Amino acid sequence: MKNLLALVYIMVSLSLVGKERPNIVFIFTDDHATQAISAYGGILADVAPTPNLDRIADEGMLFNRCMVTNSICGPSRATILTGKYSHLNGFLTNETTEFDGTQQTFPKILRKKGYQTAVIGKWHLGSEPTGFDYWDVLLGQGYYYNPDFRTPTGVNREAGYVTEIVTDKAINWLETRDQSKPFMLMMQHKAPHREWSPSPKYLNAFDGVTMPEPDTLFDDYEGRGRAAKNQDMSIRVTMELGKDLKIREYDKKGELAERLDGRMTQEQLAAWNAAYEPRNKAVLEAKPAGKDLVRWKYQRYIKDYLRCIKSVDDSVGEMLQYLEDNGLSENTVVVYSSDQGFYLGEHGWFDKRWMYDESYRTPLMIKWPGTVKPGSVNNDLVSNLDFAQTFLGIAGAKSPKNMQGASLVPVLKNRKPNNWRKSHYYHYYEFPGWHMVQRHEGVYDGRYKLMYFYDIDEWELYDLEKDPKELQNQFENPEYAKEVKRLKKELTSLRKKYKVPANEPKDVSDPDQSFITNHVPEVIK
Ligand code: SGN
Ligand code: CA
């Protein structure tokens, strides 16, 4: 009898524990800048509101300073899975690495703790996903229209628009999951990655609207060094009229045609042409040049980008609605983030990679009913390095000692530990190739940012309080000598703390450099 009672007690408490452990939905996008989420404010907030994304902030916590360890796709994803910097998880660059799926990751630990785990959508880590009960991922970068997905049983082409397909697959998995276990679902969108192709639903969104321009659209890089001057990511020079901006007449390499005629159904293509052809005709006739052409390119770019975001926002809305309709809302933590930030015309750019603010900062909003105070805003230095430990913390699992971040659970409860990081370490390792960004590392303390472009031996220091747009390098300014000295010391101590190898990182350039193009600004003839 005594034994039986003990057994009943154990079973009851186990089932209670099961009930109490929250589910986790991680909604993740590719290249989504905070400037394109209205909860973050900024010049686009009024013209392109994101009501569903904003709900996560309204009902939870918005982080203003979530910094990435290495601002590029695969490396960010590898950091999130492992809770480790690139030099320890082995995924340094997009172009040359494959993720070592045998290593410790947070989904593997959650699974051991009884969670059901799934990843659906963009993966982009080369090797096959490990640590998931279910996975269904895009091949490589994936396509916007009629994309191919890989599962353990093979590759399937799915009809439709990628953001909608990923959402349907995610909800379908939730429907069919094992309901006796808590779950951790990673719903990972391709959008709004280059080439920013909108869904048929939103091909005409923002027609007739003129989007506000960032005031650094015509940045001349005078206050900075060679790195910013010599990049290849400007709207003016790098962004292509054909491939990126959808004008068939300028599709020299056939990349646009491949995505349109090569992939779309007749119906999709007809809707696409009906939207773009009249606009293209107008610009080809008007023949804008010089600054006017840059302005036109910016408008085409930002509208397509924001049209993609509209589908992302719908996806978030559908997921929140599903959780609500199925009684899961109260016990599910919803986390929204992106693999890094992005330039939406700031400094005249698109793309990412830099430790400059727009690409270094990534969105982070977390809704956890009953735990996070609705509408809270956090300004602490947090990082994608912390995600793994946060997920483990939410699940009540202990983090392995060799993870390098910290759980955000105390921060979410407004009980930030006294020893919270005072500065953040950054390192971008990709050898100049796509977009020609010099490799660099640096430290940021919430006000000052010190960066070192080691291959060209150039340092930069920014005072973000006085110069939030990072237009004036203060490294040589004697007034900042004290800060330079202090931050150099800080950089050394962070390198030690995170076990960054002392020797220079080796050349990890892609032996196939055929993707490096010598761009010259296009003109409309
Ligand atoms: C592609 C893009 C680049 C982009 C990289 C990395 N070119 O190569 O513009 O920087 O991906 O993006 S494209 O013409 O193929 O679109 S990442 O998200 O995978 O890191
Ligand atoms: Ca990305």
Coordinates of C-alpha atoms and ligand atoms in Angstrom, one line a residue:
M1 CA 0.0 0.0 0.0
K2 CA 2.8 2.4 1.0
N3 CA 4.6 1.6 -2.2
L4 CA 1.4 2.1 -4.3
L5 CA 0.9 5.5 -2.6
A6 CA 4.5 6.5 -3.4
L7 CA 4.0 5.4 -7.0
V8 CA 0.8 7.4 -7.3
Y9 CA 2.6 10.4 -5.8
I10 CA 5.5 10.1 -8.2
M11 CA 3.1 9.8 -11.2
V12 CA 1.0 12.8 -10.1
S13 CA 4.0 15.0 -9.6
L14 CA 5.5 13.9 -12.9
S15 CA 2.4 14.8 -14.7
L16 CA 2.3 18.1 -12.9
V17 CA 5.9 18.8 -13.9
G18 CA 4.9 17.9 -17.5
K19 CA 2.1 20.4 -17.4
E20 CA 4.1 23.1 -15.9
R21 CA 7.0 23.0 -18.3
P22 CA 6.3 25.6 -20.9
N23 CA 6.3 25.0 -24.6
I24 CA 8.6 27.1 -26.8
V25 CA 7.9 28.5 -30.2
F26 CA 10.9 30.2 -31.7
I27 CA 9.9 32.2 -34.7
F28 CA 13.0 33.1 -36.7
T29 CA 13.6 35.1 -39.9
D30 CA 16.5 35.7 -42.2
D31 CA 17.8 39.3 -42.4
H32 CA 14.9 41.0 -40.6
A33 CA 16.1 44.4 -39.3
T34 CA 14.6 46.0 -36.2
Q35 CA 14.0 49.1 -38.4
A36 CA 11.2 47.0 -40.1
I37 CA 9.3 46.1 -36.9
S38 CA 6.9 48.9 -35.8
A39 CA 7.3 48.0 -32.2
Y40 CA 10.9 49.2 -32.5
G41 CA 9.8 52.5 -33.9
G42 CA 11.9 54.2 -36.6
I43 CA 11.0 55.9 -39.9
L44 CA 9.0 53.0 -41.3
A45 CA 6.8 52.3 -38.3
D46 CA 3.9 54.4 -39.5
V47 CA 4.0 53.5 -43.2
A48 CA 4.6 49.7 -42.7
P49 CA 3.2 48.6 -39.3
T50 CA 3.6 45.0 -38.2
P51 CA 0.7 44.5 -35.8
N52 CA 1.2 40.8 -35.1
L53 CA 4.9 41.1 -34.4
D54 CA 4.1 44.1 -32.2
R55 CA 1.7 41.9 -30.2
I56 CA 4.7 39.8 -29.0
A57 CA 6.3 43.0 -27.6
D58 CA 3.0 44.4 -26.3
E59 CA 2.4 41.1 -24.4
G60 CA 6.0 40.5 -23.5
M61 CA 9.5 42.1 -23.5
L62 CA 11.3 43.9 -26.3
F63 CA 15.1 43.9 -26.3
N64 CA 16.7 47.0 -27.7
R65 CA 20.3 45.6 -27.5
C66 CA 20.3 42.0 -28.7
M67 CA 23.8 41.8 -30.4
V68 CA 24.9 38.9 -32.6
T69 CA 28.3 37.2 -32.2
N70 CA 29.0 37.1 -36.0
S71 CA 26.5 38.9 -38.3
I72 CA 25.9 36.3 -41.0
C73 CA 23.4 33.5 -41.5
G74 CA 25.1 30.1 -40.8
P75 CA 27.4 31.4 -38.0
S76 CA 24.4 33.0 -36.2
R77 CA 22.4 29.8 -36.5
A78 CA 25.3 27.7 -35.2
T79 CA 25.7 30.1 -32.2
I80 CA 22.0 29.8 -31.4
L81 CA 22.1 26.0 -31.5
T82 CA 25.3 25.6 -29.4
G83 CA 25.4 28.7 -27.2
K84 CA 29.0 29.1 -28.3
Y85 CA 31.0 31.6 -30.3
S86 CA 32.0 30.6 -33.9
H87 CA 35.6 29.7 -33.1
L88 CA 34.3 27.0 -30.7
N89 CA 31.3 25.6 -32.6
G90 CA 33.4 25.5 -35.7
F91 CA 31.0 27.4 -38.0
L92 CA 33.0 30.5 -38.9
T93 CA 31.7 31.4 -42.3
N94 CA 28.8 30.7 -44.6
E95 CA 30.9 29.9 -47.7
T96 CA 33.3 27.4 -46.4
T97 CA 31.9 25.5 -43.4
E98 CA 29.5 22.7 -42.7
F99 CA 27.9 22.5 -39.2
D100 CA 29.2 19.6 -37.1
G101 CA 25.9 18.0 -36.1
T102 CA 27.5 15.6 -33.7
Q103 CA 28.2 18.4 -31.2
Q104 CA 26.1 19.4 -28.2
T105 CA 23.1 21.6 -29.0
F106 CA 20.2 22.9 -27.0
P107 CA 17.5 20.9 -29.0
K108 CA 19.4 17.7 -28.1
I109 CA 19.4 18.6 -24.4
L110 CA 15.7 19.5 -24.5
R111 CA 14.9 16.3 -26.2
K112 CA 16.7 14.3 -23.5
K113 CA 14.6 16.2 -20.9
G114 CA 11.4 15.0 -22.6
Y115 CA 10.7 17.8 -25.0
Q116 CA 9.5 17.1 -28.5
T117 CA 11.6 19.1 -30.9
A118 CA 11.1 20.3 -34.5
V119 CA 12.7 22.6 -37.0
I120 CA 10.8 23.8 -40.1
G121 CA 12.0 26.2 -42.8
K122 CA 15.4 27.7 -43.4
W123 CA 18.3 25.8 -42.0
H124 CA 21.3 26.7 -44.1
L125 CA 24.0 24.8 -42.1
G126 CA 25.1 22.4 -44.8
S127 CA 24.8 19.2 -42.8
E128 CA 21.4 17.6 -41.9
P129 CA 19.6 18.7 -38.8
T130 CA 20.3 16.6 -35.6
G131 CA 18.5 16.7 -32.3
F132 CA 15.0 17.0 -33.8
D133 CA 12.1 14.6 -33.6
Y134 CA 10.9 16.2 -36.8
W135 CA 12.7 18.3 -39.5
D136 CA 11.6 19.7 -42.8
V137 CA 14.0 22.2 -44.2
L138 CA 14.6 24.3 -47.3
L139 CA 17.5 23.3 -49.5
G140 CA 20.3 25.9 -49.0
Q141 CA 19.0 29.4 -49.3
G142 CA 15.6 28.1 -50.6
Y143 CA 13.3 29.7 -53.1
Y144 CA 10.4 32.1 -52.5
Y145 CA 8.1 30.4 -55.0
N146 CA 7.5 26.7 -55.1
P147 CA 10.5 25.8 -52.9
D148 CA 12.2 22.5 -52.4
F149 CA 12.2 21.0 -48.9
R150 CA 14.3 18.2 -47.5
T151 CA 13.1 15.7 -44.9
P152 CA 14.8 12.5 -43.7
T153 CA 13.0 10.7 -46.5
G154 CA 14.0 12.9 -49.4
V155 CA 13.4 16.1 -51.3
N156 CA 9.9 17.5 -52.2
R157 CA 8.9 20.5 -54.2
E158 CA 6.0 22.3 -52.5
A159 CA 3.5 24.5 -54.4
G160 CA 3.0 28.0 -53.1
Y161 CA 4.8 30.9 -51.4
V162 CA 7.6 30.0 -49.0
T163 CA 6.4 32.0 -45.9
E164 CA 2.9 30.5 -46.1
I165 CA 4.2 27.0 -46.7
V166 CA 6.6 27.2 -43.7
T167 CA 3.7 28.4 -41.5
D168 CA 1.4 25.7 -42.7
K169 CA 4.0 23.0 -42.1
A170 CA 4.6 24.4 -38.6
I171 CA 1.0 24.4 -37.7
N172 CA 0.5 21.0 -39.2
W173 CA 3.3 19.6 -37.0
L174 CA 1.7 21.1 -33.9
E175 CA -1.5 19.4 -34.9
T176 CA 0.1 16.0 -35.2
R177 CA 2.7 16.2 -32.4
D178 CA 2.7 13.9 -29.4
Q179 CA 0.5 15.8 -27.0
S180 CA 1.9 14.1 -23.9
K181 CA 5.1 16.1 -24.1
P182 CA 6.0 19.7 -24.0
F183 CA 7.4 21.0 -27.4
M184 CA 10.0 23.2 -28.8
L185 CA 9.3 24.3 -32.3
M186 CA 11.7 26.4 -34.5
M187 CA 9.7 28.0 -37.3
Q188 CA 12.4 29.5 -39.5
H189 CA 11.5 31.7 -42.5
K190 CA 13.5 32.4 -45.5
A191 CA 12.0 35.9 -45.7
P192 CA 13.0 38.7 -46.0
H193 CA 16.3 37.5 -47.5
R194 CA 17.6 38.8 -50.8
E195 CA 16.0 39.0 -53.5
W196 CA 13.0 40.1 -51.5
S197 CA 10.2 38.5 -53.6
P198 CA 6.7 39.2 -52.2
S199 CA 3.8 36.8 -52.0
P200 CA 1.1 37.0 -54.7
K201 CA -1.1 38.5 -51.9
Y202 CA 1.2 41.5 -51.4
L203 CA 2.5 42.3 -54.9
N204 CA 0.7 45.6 -54.9
A205 CA 1.1 46.5 -51.2
F206 CA 2.5 50.1 -50.8
D207 CA 1.6 51.1 -54.3
G208 CA 1.4 54.8 -54.5
V209 CA 3.2 55.3 -51.2
T210 CA 6.6 57.0 -51.1
M211 CA 8.7 55.4 -48.3
P212 CA 10.8 57.7 -46.1
E213 CA 14.5 57.5 -46.8
P214 CA 17.2 57.0 -44.1
D215 CA 19.2 60.2 -43.8
T216 CA 22.5 58.3 -44.5
L217 CA 21.3 57.0 -47.9
F218 CA 24.0 59.1 -49.6
D219 CA 26.7 58.5 -47.0
D220 CA 30.2 59.3 -48.4
Y221 CA 32.1 57.3 -45.7
E222 CA 34.4 60.3 -45.1
G223 CA 34.5 59.9 -41.4
R224 CA 35.6 56.3 -41.5
G225 CA 38.4 54.1 -42.8
R226 CA 39.0 52.0 -45.9
A227 CA 36.7 49.1 -44.9
A228 CA 33.4 51.1 -45.2
K229 CA 34.6 52.8 -48.4
N230 CA 35.6 49.7 -50.2
Q231 CA 32.6 47.4 -49.5
D232 CA 30.4 46.0 -52.3
M233 CA 26.9 46.3 -50.8
S234 CA 25.6 49.6 -51.9
I235 CA 22.2 50.2 -53.4
R236 CA 23.9 52.5 -55.9
V237 CA 26.6 50.2 -57.2
T238 CA 25.9 46.6 -56.0
M239 CA 22.2 46.2 -56.1
E240 CA 21.2 44.9 -59.6
L241 CA 18.4 46.2 -61.7
G242 CA 17.6 42.8 -63.0
K243 CA 18.2 40.2 -60.3
D244 CA 17.3 42.4 -57.3
L245 CA 15.0 45.0 -58.7
K246 CA 13.0 42.8 -61.1
I247 CA 13.5 44.5 -64.4
R248 CA 13.7 41.8 -67.0
E249 CA 15.5 44.0 -69.5
Y250 CA 18.5 44.2 -67.2
D251 CA 18.5 40.5 -66.1
K252 CA 21.9 39.9 -67.7
K253 CA 22.7 36.6 -66.1
G254 CA 19.2 35.2 -66.3
E255 CA 18.8 35.0 -62.5
L256 CA 15.5 36.7 -62.5
A257 CA 14.1 34.6 -65.4
E258 CA 15.2 31.5 -63.5
R259 CA 13.0 32.4 -60.5
L260 CA 10.1 33.6 -62.6
D261 CA 9.7 31.5 -65.8
G262 CA 11.8 28.7 -64.4
R263 CA 9.8 28.2 -61.2
M264 CA 6.4 29.9 -61.1
T265 CA 3.1 28.5 -62.3
Q266 CA 1.3 30.4 -65.1
E267 CA -1.0 31.9 -62.5
Q268 CA 1.8 33.1 -60.2
L269 CA 3.7 34.5 -63.2
A270 CA 0.6 36.3 -64.5
A271 CA 0.1 38.0 -61.1
W272 CA 3.7 38.9 -60.9
N273 CA 3.9 40.4 -64.4
A274 CA 0.7 42.4 -63.8
A275 CA 2.3 44.0 -60.8
Y276 CA 5.8 44.7 -62.0
E277 CA 5.5 45.3 -65.8
P278 CA 3.7 48.6 -65.7
R279 CA 6.0 49.9 -63.0
N280 CA 9.1 48.7 -64.9
K281 CA 7.8 50.4 -68.1
A282 CA 7.4 53.6 -66.2
V283 CA 11.0 53.6 -64.9
L284 CA 12.4 52.6 -68.2
E285 CA 10.7 55.5 -69.9
A286 CA 11.6 58.0 -67.1
K287 CA 15.3 56.9 -67.2
P288 CA 16.2 58.3 -63.8
A289 CA 20.0 58.8 -63.3
G290 CA 22.5 59.7 -60.6
K291 CA 20.8 60.3 -57.2
D292 CA 17.4 59.9 -58.7
L293 CA 18.2 56.4 -59.8
V294 CA 19.5 55.5 -56.3
R295 CA 16.3 56.9 -54.9
W296 CA 14.2 54.8 -57.3
K297 CA 16.2 51.7 -56.4
Y298 CA 15.7 52.4 -52.7
Q299 CA 12.0 52.6 -53.2
R300 CA 11.8 49.4 -55.2
Y301 CA 14.0 47.6 -52.7
I302 CA 12.3 48.7 -49.5
K303 CA 8.8 48.1 -50.7
D304 CA 9.7 44.6 -51.8
Y305 CA 11.4 44.0 -48.5
L306 CA 8.4 45.3 -46.6
R307 CA 6.0 43.2 -48.7
C308 CA 7.9 40.1 -47.6
I309 CA 7.6 41.3 -44.0
K310 CA 3.8 41.5 -44.4
S311 CA 3.8 37.8 -45.0
V312 CA 6.1 37.2 -42.0
D313 CA 3.7 39.3 -39.9
D314 CA 0.8 37.2 -41.1
S315 CA 2.7 34.1 -40.1
V316 CA 3.2 35.4 -36.6
G317 CA -0.5 36.2 -36.4
E318 CA -1.5 32.8 -37.5
M319 CA 0.8 31.1 -35.0
L320 CA -0.4 33.2 -32.1
Q321 CA -4.0 32.5 -33.2
Y322 CA -3.4 28.8 -33.4
L323 CA -1.9 28.8 -29.9
E324 CA -4.9 30.7 -28.6
D325 CA -7.5 28.5 -30.3
N326 CA -5.9 25.4 -29.0
G327 CA -5.5 26.5 -25.4
L328 CA -1.7 26.6 -25.7
S329 CA -1.2 30.3 -25.4
E330 CA -0.9 30.5 -21.6
N331 CA 1.8 27.9 -21.4
T332 CA 3.8 28.7 -24.5
V333 CA 6.8 31.0 -24.6
V334 CA 6.9 32.8 -28.0
V335 CA 10.3 34.1 -29.0
Y336 CA 10.8 36.2 -32.2
S337 CA 14.3 36.9 -33.6
S338 CA 16.3 37.0 -36.8
D339 CA 19.8 35.7 -37.7
Q340 CA 21.1 39.2 -37.8
G341 CA 20.0 42.8 -38.6
F342 CA 20.2 44.4 -42.1
Y343 CA 20.8 47.7 -43.8
L344 CA 17.6 49.2 -45.2
G345 CA 19.4 51.9 -47.1
E346 CA 21.4 53.2 -44.0
H347 CA 24.9 54.2 -45.2
G348 CA 23.6 53.6 -48.7
W349 CA 23.6 49.8 -48.1
F350 CA 21.8 46.5 -48.1
D351 CA 23.2 43.2 -46.6
K352 CA 24.8 42.8 -43.2
R353 CA 28.2 41.4 -41.8
W354 CA 29.4 44.6 -40.1
M355 CA 29.6 45.3 -36.4
Y356 CA 28.0 48.7 -37.3
D357 CA 24.7 49.0 -35.5
E358 CA 22.0 48.0 -38.1
S359 CA 23.5 44.6 -38.8
Y360 CA 25.0 43.9 -35.4
R361 CA 21.7 44.4 -33.6
T362 CA 19.0 41.8 -34.2
P363 CA 15.4 41.8 -33.1
L364 CA 14.4 40.0 -30.0
M365 CA 10.9 39.9 -28.5
I366 CA 9.7 37.4 -26.0
K367 CA 6.2 36.7 -24.7
W368 CA 5.7 34.5 -21.7
P369 CA 2.3 34.9 -20.1
G370 CA 2.4 35.1 -16.3
T371 CA 6.1 35.5 -16.2
V372 CA 7.1 38.5 -18.4
K373 CA 5.4 41.8 -17.6
P374 CA 3.5 42.9 -20.7
G375 CA 5.0 45.8 -22.6
S376 CA 8.4 45.7 -20.9
V377 CA 11.4 47.1 -22.7
N378 CA 14.9 45.9 -22.0
N379 CA 18.2 47.8 -22.7
D380 CA 20.7 45.3 -21.3
L381 CA 23.4 43.9 -23.5
V382 CA 22.0 40.5 -24.6
S383 CA 23.0 38.3 -27.4
N384 CA 22.1 35.4 -29.7
L385 CA 24.8 33.6 -27.6
D386 CA 22.2 33.6 -24.8
F387 CA 19.4 31.9 -26.7
A388 CA 20.4 28.3 -26.1
Q389 CA 20.7 28.8 -22.3
T390 CA 17.5 30.8 -22.3
F391 CA 15.6 27.9 -23.9
L392 CA 17.1 25.5 -21.4
G393 CA 16.3 27.8 -18.6
I394 CA 12.6 28.1 -19.7
A395 CA 12.4 24.3 -19.7
G396 CA 14.0 24.2 -16.2
A397 CA 17.0 22.3 -17.6
K398 CA 20.5 23.1 -16.4
S399 CA 22.9 24.6 -19.0
P400 CA 26.2 22.8 -19.6
K401 CA 29.2 24.8 -18.2
N402 CA 30.8 25.0 -21.7
M403 CA 28.0 27.2 -23.1
Q404 CA 29.3 30.7 -23.3
G405 CA 26.2 32.9 -22.9
A406 CA 23.7 33.3 -20.0
S407 CA 20.0 32.4 -19.6
L408 CA 17.7 35.4 -20.1
V409 CA 15.2 33.9 -17.7
P410 CA 16.2 36.2 -14.7
V411 CA 16.2 39.2 -17.1
L412 CA 12.7 38.2 -18.3
K413 CA 11.6 38.1 -14.6
N414 CA 13.2 41.6 -14.1
R415 CA 15.8 40.1 -11.8
K416 CA 19.0 40.6 -13.8
P417 CA 22.1 39.2 -12.0
N418 CA 24.7 41.8 -10.8
N419 CA 27.4 40.1 -12.9
W420 CA 25.5 40.5 -16.2
R421 CA 27.9 41.3 -19.1
K422 CA 29.1 44.8 -19.3
S423 CA 30.5 44.4 -22.8
H424 CA 30.0 42.2 -25.8
Y425 CA 32.5 40.5 -28.1
Y426 CA 32.0 40.3 -31.9
H427 CA 34.0 38.6 -34.7
Y428 CA 33.2 38.4 -38.4
Y429 CA 35.4 35.8 -40.1
E430 CA 34.4 35.7 -43.8
F431 CA 37.2 36.6 -46.1
P432 CA 36.2 39.5 -48.4
G433 CA 34.0 37.8 -51.1
W434 CA 30.3 38.4 -51.3
H435 CA 30.0 42.1 -50.5
M436 CA 33.7 42.6 -49.8
V437 CA 33.6 43.2 -46.0
Q438 CA 36.9 43.1 -44.3
R439 CA 37.2 40.6 -41.4
H440 CA 37.0 42.3 -38.0
E441 CA 36.5 41.8 -34.3
G442 CA 35.4 44.2 -31.7
V443 CA 33.9 45.1 -28.3
Y444 CA 30.8 47.1 -27.5
D445 CA 29.8 48.3 -24.0
G446 CA 26.5 49.9 -24.8
R447 CA 28.0 53.3 -25.5
Y448 CA 31.4 52.9 -27.1
K449 CA 32.3 50.5 -29.9
L450 CA 35.8 49.5 -30.7
M451 CA 36.4 47.6 -34.0
Y452 CA 39.6 46.2 -35.5
F453 CA 39.9 45.3 -39.2
Y454 CA 42.9 43.2 -38.7
D455 CA 43.7 42.3 -42.4
I456 CA 44.2 46.0 -43.2
D457 CA 45.3 46.9 -39.6
E458 CA 42.7 49.7 -39.1
W459 CA 40.9 50.5 -35.9
E460 CA 37.6 52.3 -35.4
L461 CA 36.0 53.8 -32.3
Y462 CA 32.5 55.1 -32.2
D463 CA 30.7 57.0 -29.4
L464 CA 27.1 55.9 -30.0
E465 CA 25.7 58.4 -27.5
K466 CA 27.1 61.4 -29.5
D467 CA 27.1 59.7 -32.9
P468 CA 24.4 57.0 -33.0
K469 CA 24.7 56.7 -36.8
E470 CA 28.4 55.9 -36.5
L471 CA 29.6 58.4 -39.0
Q472 CA 32.8 59.6 -37.2
N473 CA 35.6 57.3 -36.3
Q474 CA 37.2 58.7 -33.1
F475 CA 40.0 56.3 -32.8
E476 CA 42.7 58.9 -33.5
N477 CA 41.0 61.6 -31.5
P478 CA 43.1 62.3 -28.3
E479 CA 39.9 63.1 -26.4
Y480 CA 39.0 59.4 -26.7
A481 CA 42.4 58.0 -25.8
K482 CA 41.2 56.9 -22.4
E483 CA 38.3 54.9 -23.9
V484 CA 40.5 53.4 -26.6
K485 CA 42.9 52.2 -23.9
R486 CA 40.1 50.8 -21.8
L487 CA 38.3 49.0 -24.6
K488 CA 41.5 47.5 -26.0
K489 CA 42.1 46.0 -22.6
E490 CA 38.5 44.8 -22.5
L491 CA 38.9 43.2 -25.9
T492 CA 41.9 41.3 -24.7
S493 CA 40.1 40.1 -21.6
L494 CA 37.0 39.0 -23.6
R495 CA 39.2 37.1 -26.0
K496 CA 40.6 35.3 -23.0
K497 CA 37.3 34.7 -21.4
Y498 CA 35.8 33.2 -24.6
K499 CA 38.9 31.2 -25.5
V500 CA 39.5 32.9 -28.8
P501 CA 42.7 31.4 -30.3
A502 CA 45.6 33.8 -29.9
N503 CA 46.9 33.3 -33.4
E504 CA 45.3 35.3 -36.3
P505 CA 42.3 33.3 -37.7
K506 CA 43.6 31.6 -40.8
D507 CA 42.5 32.5 -44.3
V508 CA 39.1 30.8 -44.7
S509 CA 38.4 32.2 -48.1
D510 CA 36.4 30.2 -50.6
P511 CA 38.8 28.7 -53.2
D512 CA 36.0 29.4 -55.7
Q513 CA 36.0 33.2 -55.9
S514 CA 33.9 33.3 -59.0
F515 CA 31.1 35.0 -57.1
I516 CA 33.2 38.1 -56.6
T517 CA 32.1 40.6 -59.1
N518 CA 33.6 43.9 -60.1
H519 CA 30.5 46.0 -59.9
V520 CA 30.1 49.2 -61.8
P521 CA 27.0 51.3 -61.3
E522 CA 24.3 50.4 -63.9
V523 CA 22.5 53.1 -65.8
I524 CA 19.1 53.0 -67.5
K525 CA 19.6 53.5 -71.2
Ligands
SGN1 C1 23.6 35.2 -51.0 C2 23.3 36.6 -51.3 C3 24.2 37.6 -50.6 C4 24.1 37.3 -49.1 C5 24.5 35.9 -48.9 C6 24.5 35.5 -47.4 N1 23.4 36.8 -52.8 O1 24.9 34.8 -51.4 O2 23.7 38.9 -50.9 O3 25.0 38.2 -48.5 O4 23.6 35.1 -49.6 O5 23.3 35.6 -46.9 S1 22.2 36.3 -53.7 O6 22.4 37.0 -55.0 O7 22.4 34.9 -53.9 O8 21.0 36.6 -53.1 S2 22.9 34.7 -45.7 O9 21.6 35.0 -45.2 O10 22.9 33.3 -46.2 O11 24.0 34.9 -44.7
CA2 CA 20.8 36.1 -42.8

